[in-house]
Amino acid sequence: MSVDAELSALLTETRRFPPSPDFSAKANAQPEIYQRAGVDRLAFWADEASRLDWAQPWEAVLEWKPPFAKWFVGGMLNVAVNCVDRHVAAGNGDRIAYHWIGEPEGDERDISYAALKDLVCRAANALTELGVHKGDRVAIYMPMIPETVVAMLACARLGAPHTVVFGGFSSEALKNRIIDCDARVVITADGGYRRGTAMALKPAVDEAIAELADVRSVLVVRRTGQDVGWTDTRDIWWHDLVDRQSPEHPAEPHDSEHPLYVMYTSGTTAKPKGILHTTGGYLTQAATTHRLVFDIKPESDVFWTAADIGWVTGHSYIVYGPLANGTTSVMYEGTPDAGGRDRWWQIVERQKVSVLYTAPTTIRTFMKWGEDLPAAHDLSSLRLLGSVGEPINPEAWMWYRKNIGGGRCPVVDTWWQTETGGIMITPLPGITATKPGSAMTPFPGIGADVVDNAGEPVANGGGGYLVLTEPWPGMLRGIWGDEERYRQTYWSRFDGMYFAGDGAKKDENGDLWLLGRIDDVMNVSGHRISTTEVESALVSHPAVAEAAVVGASDATTGQGIVAFVTVKGNVAGDPESGERLIAELREHVATEIGKIARPRQILLTPDLPKTRSGKIMRRLLRDVAEHRDLGDVTTLADPTVVNMIDEQMKHQPSTEES
Ligand code: WTA
């Protein structure tokens, strides 16, 4: 595995920030935590789980029949009660749960824990009226508005697993997810605000379920007031149904292993995987990591995860972790440049945000926009910064620490995945040193290592595959409806270890550096997109014969999608119709999957480089896309093909994302 030159330089340079003494003394986590969790990790997790309210205690902390884990076996609890009711019962009903900020300026709502409880109970009653029972799946396709959180918690309260589908996904993607987990009720909105305009959501739902007779109800929040199509027998406005419900709802405790949600994520095949998370273990890990990694003080902190609820980061660190800890969060609907490129810094200043958690892509975008924008605002309320979703390059890390964190805030680079449910590898502020670009060490009670091809741990200084060596509370319990795929994907590569799909390196001190995916999954702006999924979207277009997709490194988005396409017959013809076809194909992918999967660049080529056995050589195409010298091409059936594509690449500019 090749290590970035810049990264190796840093490894030897040992640029390192020790824990700040001011921070350490008051931090939630103290140094003995690693030792304590190391001696008895199950006792550590049991202590953490005890911080939640259980209606019935568990009999065993862990039952491990590889690769199937049960945590807090026999325990019963209700996630919504833990996230909301118990804070009200403890006298904190007046505390703000969310400072919600809509994209249009001045469009804001503060929601206290007491108000949230009221809303969640009404929504749970409303879903009950729609015939939702424990165990039924509910699809949620929403913008970033408070009702999205309310809908999730209402589902959790009833024990009806939700599947939140990111609002940027197409109707086709939504449809496939609804079918896969057989959801009968969909919660959506007329639309939401993004980049200064009202975008629509309801039409995508209408299209997705047009042929799905089993979907019997669509609950619609009025967010923008735009006109929507309406099917009287199926659609109902949120305000008509929810507002008239009782604000009381007796919550039933659920088994610790009861399904909480299914979150779809891209794998190496064309079909996304429905990652299943359950109740007790997931909530324990979301709450524990949130409290300790972000050093949360619920009485004083204002926490902001700037991500979309449609991704796992939003689930664990906008909803479940922060609410379980009784934290005040900021929730922002729109894009970073809506109302000015300093919109985030206006928000931090006005809401006195103390902890900010976001993705490297956004940090790199801010770098491009310049340091004057944050410098014009008072960001002194910030005390801790987090990064997630993709490898953070040392420059971006340093820029973040200096220009956003005023040189005083520790930066925690947190590695985890949809599958892990919560943070797995991270520094702990106040205890661990930090290094720009390194996620440092496994969280207490978590087992992670870097192994070679044979599954043997590599020595310090070596690189290999990231594995998780012990079951953990928030781990996925399976892939919805596909046990075999679960075994195959995660547990077949190395014996008894979870294969994460990431490359990693241990530095001289044994600290971990994540190097990105080693499979056919791309990471574009922190979003996981499968090369195969984009390829199959492309070949579903009538003009396309064959397609190969690679993730090429991109200075802002981490990776950009580059597609090489051969067309049937002579469809592309002259350059003009070629241009038209390329534009059409980009839109086609957006329709099939969503705008996030629209290729940055499409090259129409007469052929694709293949081995003699007919396998497309993606490695070579990546070299082409990244403008590298082509290495060994002797295994190719026809080496001239790749040279020709390389020439072509040099002459076609890439398309800037709109
Ligand atoms: C990548 C997002 C490097 C990684 C929470 C992983 C990271 C995938 C980091 C999961 C990090 C996430 N450093 N790479 N700090 N965090 N990744 O499921 O490749 O959307 O496998 O979960 O993102 O993406 P997912």
Tab-separated table of C-alpha atoms in Angstrom, residues 335-579:
chain	number	residue	atom	x	y	z
A	335	THR	CA	-25.848	24.929	2.929
A	336	PRO	CA	-22.748	26.707	4.319
A	337	ASP	CA	-23.032	29.525	1.787
A	338	ALA	CA	-26.726	30.321	2.149
A	339	GLY	CA	-26.979	33.932	3.306
A	340	GLY	CA	-23.244	34.468	2.842
A	341	ARG	CA	-20.170	32.298	2.977
A	342	ASP	CA	-19.818	33.153	6.638
A	343	ARG	CA	-23.206	31.684	7.561
A	344	TRP	CA	-21.666	29.070	9.850
A	345	TRP	CA	-19.564	31.651	11.664
A	346	GLN	CA	-22.630	33.837	12.153
A	347	ILE	CA	-24.331	30.824	13.725
A	348	VAL	CA	-21.370	29.931	15.947
A	349	GLU	CA	-21.101	33.515	17.148
A	350	ARG	CA	-24.784	34.046	17.834
A	351	GLN	CA	-25.585	30.652	19.357
A	352	LYS	CA	-22.260	30.532	21.225
A	353	VAL	CA	-21.466	27.101	19.830
A	354	SER	CA	-18.840	25.367	21.976
A	355	VAL	CA	-18.259	22.130	20.066
A	356	LEU	CA	-18.344	21.821	16.271
A	357	TYR	CA	-18.253	18.500	14.396
A	358	THR	CA	-18.020	18.368	10.612
A	359	ALA	CA	-16.360	16.762	7.574
A	360	PRO	CA	-12.974	17.539	5.987
A	361	THR	CA	-14.641	18.427	2.682
A	362	THR	CA	-16.400	21.333	4.318
A	363	ILE	CA	-13.216	22.450	6.032
A	364	ARG	CA	-11.405	22.416	2.686
A	365	THR	CA	-14.208	24.465	1.166
A	366	PHE	CA	-13.802	27.036	3.932
A	367	MET	CA	-10.063	27.073	3.246
A	368	LYS	CA	-10.816	28.004	-0.348
A	369	TRP	CA	-13.147	30.763	0.779
A	370	GLY	CA	-10.394	32.240	2.928
A	371	GLU	CA	-9.593	32.851	6.561
A	372	ASP	CA	-11.018	36.365	6.596
A	373	LEU	CA	-14.554	35.064	6.866
A	374	PRO	CA	-14.144	33.218	10.182
A	375	ALA	CA	-11.764	35.949	11.386
A	376	ALA	CA	-14.548	38.519	11.097
A	377	HIS	CA	-16.582	36.704	13.759
A	378	ASP	CA	-16.206	36.091	17.461
A	379	LEU	CA	-15.615	32.346	17.642
A	380	SER	CA	-14.285	32.407	21.202
A	381	SER	CA	-17.158	30.207	22.451
A	382	LEU	CA	-15.606	27.222	20.638
A	383	ARG	CA	-13.566	24.882	22.802
A	384	LEU	CA	-13.390	21.667	20.792
A	385	LEU	CA	-13.509	20.704	17.110
A	386	GLY	CA	-14.248	17.356	15.502
A	387	SER	CA	-13.787	15.858	12.063
A	388	VAL	CA	-15.467	12.823	10.513
A	389	GLY	CA	-16.267	10.990	7.315
A	390	GLU	CA	-13.018	10.886	5.375
A	391	PRO	CA	-9.308	11.155	5.932
A	392	ILE	CA	-8.413	14.701	6.939
A	393	ASN	CA	-5.267	15.977	5.282
A	394	PRO	CA	-2.802	17.632	7.700
A	395	GLU	CA	-3.178	21.056	6.016
A	396	ALA	CA	-6.931	21.060	6.545
A	397	TRP	CA	-6.470	19.879	10.132
A	398	MET	CA	-4.008	22.690	10.876
A	399	TRP	CA	-6.204	25.268	9.162
A	400	TYR	CA	-9.214	24.134	11.190
A	401	ARG	CA	-7.310	24.275	14.465
A	402	LYS	CA	-5.836	27.692	13.748
A	403	ASN	CA	-8.592	29.574	11.962
A	404	ILE	CA	-11.684	28.081	13.553
A	405	GLY	CA	-10.247	26.859	16.836
A	406	GLY	CA	-8.154	29.968	17.477
A	407	GLY	CA	-5.139	27.709	18.001
A	408	ARG	CA	-6.542	26.657	21.378
A	409	CYS	CA	-9.209	24.047	20.555
A	410	PRO	CA	-8.173	20.405	20.360
A	411	VAL	CA	-9.176	18.766	17.062
A	412	VAL	CA	-10.536	15.239	17.319
A	413	ASP	CA	-10.397	13.231	14.105
A	414	THR	CA	-12.954	10.466	14.592
A	415	TRP	CA	-13.009	7.292	12.514
A	416	TRP	CA	-16.139	5.206	12.326
A	417	GLN	CA	-18.747	3.911	9.867
A	418	THR	CA	-22.476	3.434	9.385
A	419	GLU	CA	-21.827	-0.131	10.468
A	420	THR	CA	-20.106	0.771	13.731
A	421	GLY	CA	-22.972	2.991	14.916
A	422	GLY	CA	-20.641	5.262	16.856
A	423	ILE	CA	-17.093	6.586	17.025
A	424	MET	CA	-14.410	3.867	17.200
A	425	ILE	CA	-10.993	5.500	16.760
A	426	THR	CA	-10.364	8.968	18.128
A	427	PRO	CA	-8.279	11.039	20.467
A	428	LEU	CA	-9.854	11.908	23.808
A	429	PRO	CA	-9.432	15.629	24.425
A	430	GLY	CA	-7.664	16.306	27.657
A	431	ILE	CA	-5.960	12.918	27.715
A	432	THR	CA	-4.474	12.043	24.362
A	433	ALA	CA	-2.152	14.114	22.285
A	434	THR	CA	-3.337	14.873	18.765
A	435	LYS	CA	-1.466	14.763	15.469
A	436	PRO	CA	-2.740	16.447	12.329
A	437	GLY	CA	-4.089	13.660	10.138
A	438	SER	CA	-4.185	10.876	12.705
A	439	ALA	CA	-7.270	9.438	14.425
A	440	MET	CA	-4.815	8.228	17.101
A	441	THR	CA	-6.184	5.337	19.193
A	442	PRO	CA	-9.206	3.085	19.639
A	443	PHE	CA	-11.824	4.506	22.007
A	444	PRO	CA	-11.743	2.830	25.459
A	445	GLY	CA	-13.431	-0.575	25.302
A	446	ILE	CA	-12.928	-0.840	21.529
A	447	GLY	CA	-10.542	-3.280	19.866
A	448	ALA	CA	-8.978	-2.168	16.585
A	449	ASP	CA	-5.777	-3.110	14.792
A	450	VAL	CA	-3.980	-2.928	11.475
A	451	VAL	CA	-3.225	-6.307	9.917
A	452	ASP	CA	-1.413	-7.600	6.857
A	453	ASN	CA	-2.815	-9.830	4.119
A	454	ALA	CA	-2.587	-12.865	6.356
A	455	GLY	CA	-4.414	-11.145	9.214
A	456	GLU	CA	-1.273	-10.659	11.335
A	457	PRO	CA	-0.948	-7.331	13.164
A	458	VAL	CA	1.621	-5.092	11.490
A	459	ALA	CA	4.481	-3.623	13.514
A	460	ASN	CA	4.664	0.085	14.267
A	461	GLY	CA	5.598	1.883	11.090
A	462	GLY	CA	3.701	-0.631	8.945
A	463	GLY	CA	0.529	-0.395	6.895
A	464	GLY	CA	-2.310	-2.750	6.066
A	465	TYR	CA	-6.028	-3.306	6.636
A	466	LEU	CA	-8.033	-1.853	9.462
A	467	VAL	CA	-9.874	-4.501	11.494
A	468	LEU	CA	-11.994	-4.470	14.620
A	469	THR	CA	-10.935	-7.228	16.929
A	470	GLU	CA	-13.758	-7.346	19.473
A	471	PRO	CA	-17.540	-6.975	19.211
A	472	TRP	CA	-18.685	-3.506	20.302
A	473	PRO	CA	-22.038	-2.260	21.645
A	474	GLY	CA	-23.073	-0.139	18.646
A	475	MET	CA	-22.084	-2.688	16.020
A	476	LEU	CA	-24.452	-3.492	13.204
A	477	ARG	CA	-26.479	-6.570	13.982
A	478	GLY	CA	-26.744	-7.532	10.351
A	479	ILE	CA	-27.790	-6.468	6.888
A	480	TRP	CA	-31.554	-6.218	6.624
A	481	GLY	CA	-32.847	-9.463	5.162
A	482	ASP	CA	-29.429	-10.777	4.103
A	483	GLU	CA	-27.510	-12.709	6.721
A	484	GLU	CA	-25.145	-14.259	4.205
A	485	ARG	CA	-24.090	-10.894	2.830
A	486	TYR	CA	-23.373	-9.753	6.377
A	487	ARG	CA	-21.022	-12.681	6.937
A	488	GLN	CA	-19.427	-12.315	3.543
A	489	THR	CA	-18.851	-8.580	3.622
A	490	TYR	CA	-17.439	-8.136	7.077
A	491	TRP	CA	-16.426	-11.456	8.563
A	492	SER	CA	-14.989	-13.596	5.787
A	493	ARG	CA	-11.788	-11.705	4.938
A	494	PHE	CA	-10.056	-12.316	8.279
A	495	ASP	CA	-10.835	-15.013	10.782
A	496	GLY	CA	-12.793	-13.700	13.769
A	497	MET	CA	-12.189	-10.038	12.918
A	498	TYR	CA	-14.432	-7.388	11.415
A	499	PHE	CA	-13.057	-6.134	8.096
A	500	ALA	CA	-13.758	-2.418	7.787
A	501	GLY	CA	-12.746	-1.924	4.154
A	502	ASP	CA	-10.240	0.811	5.033
A	503	GLY	CA	-6.490	0.918	4.674
A	504	ALA	CA	-4.561	2.144	7.714
A	505	LYS	CA	-1.072	2.658	9.036
A	506	LYS	CA	0.507	2.570	12.474
A	507	ASP	CA	3.145	5.220	13.039
A	508	GLU	CA	6.272	4.807	15.160
A	509	ASN	CA	4.238	5.313	18.332
A	510	GLY	CA	1.518	2.914	17.240
A	511	ASP	CA	-0.967	5.731	16.551
A	512	LEU	CA	-3.409	5.070	13.723
A	513	TRP	CA	-3.640	6.875	10.391
A	514	LEU	CA	-6.616	6.084	8.190
A	515	LEU	CA	-5.799	5.979	4.512
A	516	GLY	CA	-9.208	5.593	2.842
A	517	ARG	CA	-11.180	2.752	1.308
A	518	ILE	CA	-9.391	-0.164	-0.247
A	519	ASP	CA	-12.479	-1.602	-1.942
A	520	ASP	CA	-14.684	-0.327	-4.746
A	521	VAL	CA	-16.335	2.246	-2.533
A	522	MET	CA	-15.616	5.915	-3.235
A	523	ASN	CA	-15.730	8.667	-0.653
A	524	VAL	CA	-17.068	11.844	-2.213
A	525	SER	CA	-17.461	14.763	0.205
A	526	GLY	CA	-17.615	12.255	3.042
A	527	HIS	CA	-20.390	10.281	1.348
A	528	ARG	CA	-19.929	6.644	0.526
A	529	ILE	CA	-20.747	5.854	-3.076
A	530	SER	CA	-20.187	2.528	-4.742
A	531	THR	CA	-18.398	2.429	-8.093
A	532	THR	CA	-20.581	-0.540	-9.059
A	533	GLU	CA	-23.759	1.340	-8.218
A	534	VAL	CA	-22.790	4.234	-10.497
A	535	GLU	CA	-21.713	1.803	-13.215
A	536	SER	CA	-25.021	0.005	-13.144
A	537	ALA	CA	-26.866	3.340	-13.239
A	538	LEU	CA	-24.848	4.238	-16.342
A	539	VAL	CA	-25.433	0.963	-18.155
A	540	SER	CA	-29.161	1.248	-17.493
A	541	HIS	CA	-29.130	4.110	-20.011
A	542	PRO	CA	-30.090	2.784	-23.460
A	543	ALA	CA	-27.065	4.342	-25.199
A	544	VAL	CA	-24.471	2.796	-22.912
A	545	ALA	CA	-22.722	-0.466	-23.671
A	546	GLU	CA	-20.189	-0.604	-20.859
A	547	ALA	CA	-19.062	1.631	-18.018
A	548	ALA	CA	-16.166	1.719	-15.587
A	549	VAL	CA	-16.178	4.148	-12.666
A	550	VAL	CA	-13.293	5.202	-10.458
A	551	GLY	CA	-12.840	7.626	-7.585
A	552	ALA	CA	-10.102	10.098	-8.535
A	553	SER	CA	-8.524	12.218	-5.832
A	554	ASP	CA	-10.021	15.680	-5.594
A	555	ALA	CA	-8.590	18.598	-3.667
A	556	THR	CA	-11.932	19.573	-2.145
A	557	THR	CA	-14.244	16.590	-2.138
A	558	GLY	CA	-11.630	13.960	-1.276
A	559	GLN	CA	-12.579	11.912	-4.296
A	560	GLY	CA	-14.480	12.786	-7.457
A	561	ILE	CA	-16.384	10.357	-9.642
A	562	VAL	CA	-14.875	9.730	-13.060
A	563	ALA	CA	-16.656	7.448	-15.505
A	564	PHE	CA	-15.361	5.799	-18.668
A	565	VAL	CA	-18.197	4.841	-20.947
A	566	THR	CA	-18.474	2.981	-24.228
A	567	VAL	CA	-21.613	3.537	-26.233
A	568	LYS	CA	-23.701	1.218	-28.350
A	569	GLY	CA	-23.196	1.492	-32.099
A	570	ASN	CA	-22.343	5.023	-33.034
A	571	VAL	CA	-24.703	6.898	-30.750
A	572	ALA	CA	-22.199	9.516	-29.664
A	573	GLY	CA	-21.285	10.347	-33.258
A	574	ASP	CA	-19.930	13.874	-33.624
A	575	PRO	CA	-18.449	15.884	-30.725
A	576	GLU	CA	-21.631	17.880	-30.195
A	577	SER	CA	-23.868	14.898	-29.739
A	578	GLY	CA	-21.108	13.447	-27.537
A	579	GLU	CA	-21.369	16.499	-25.275
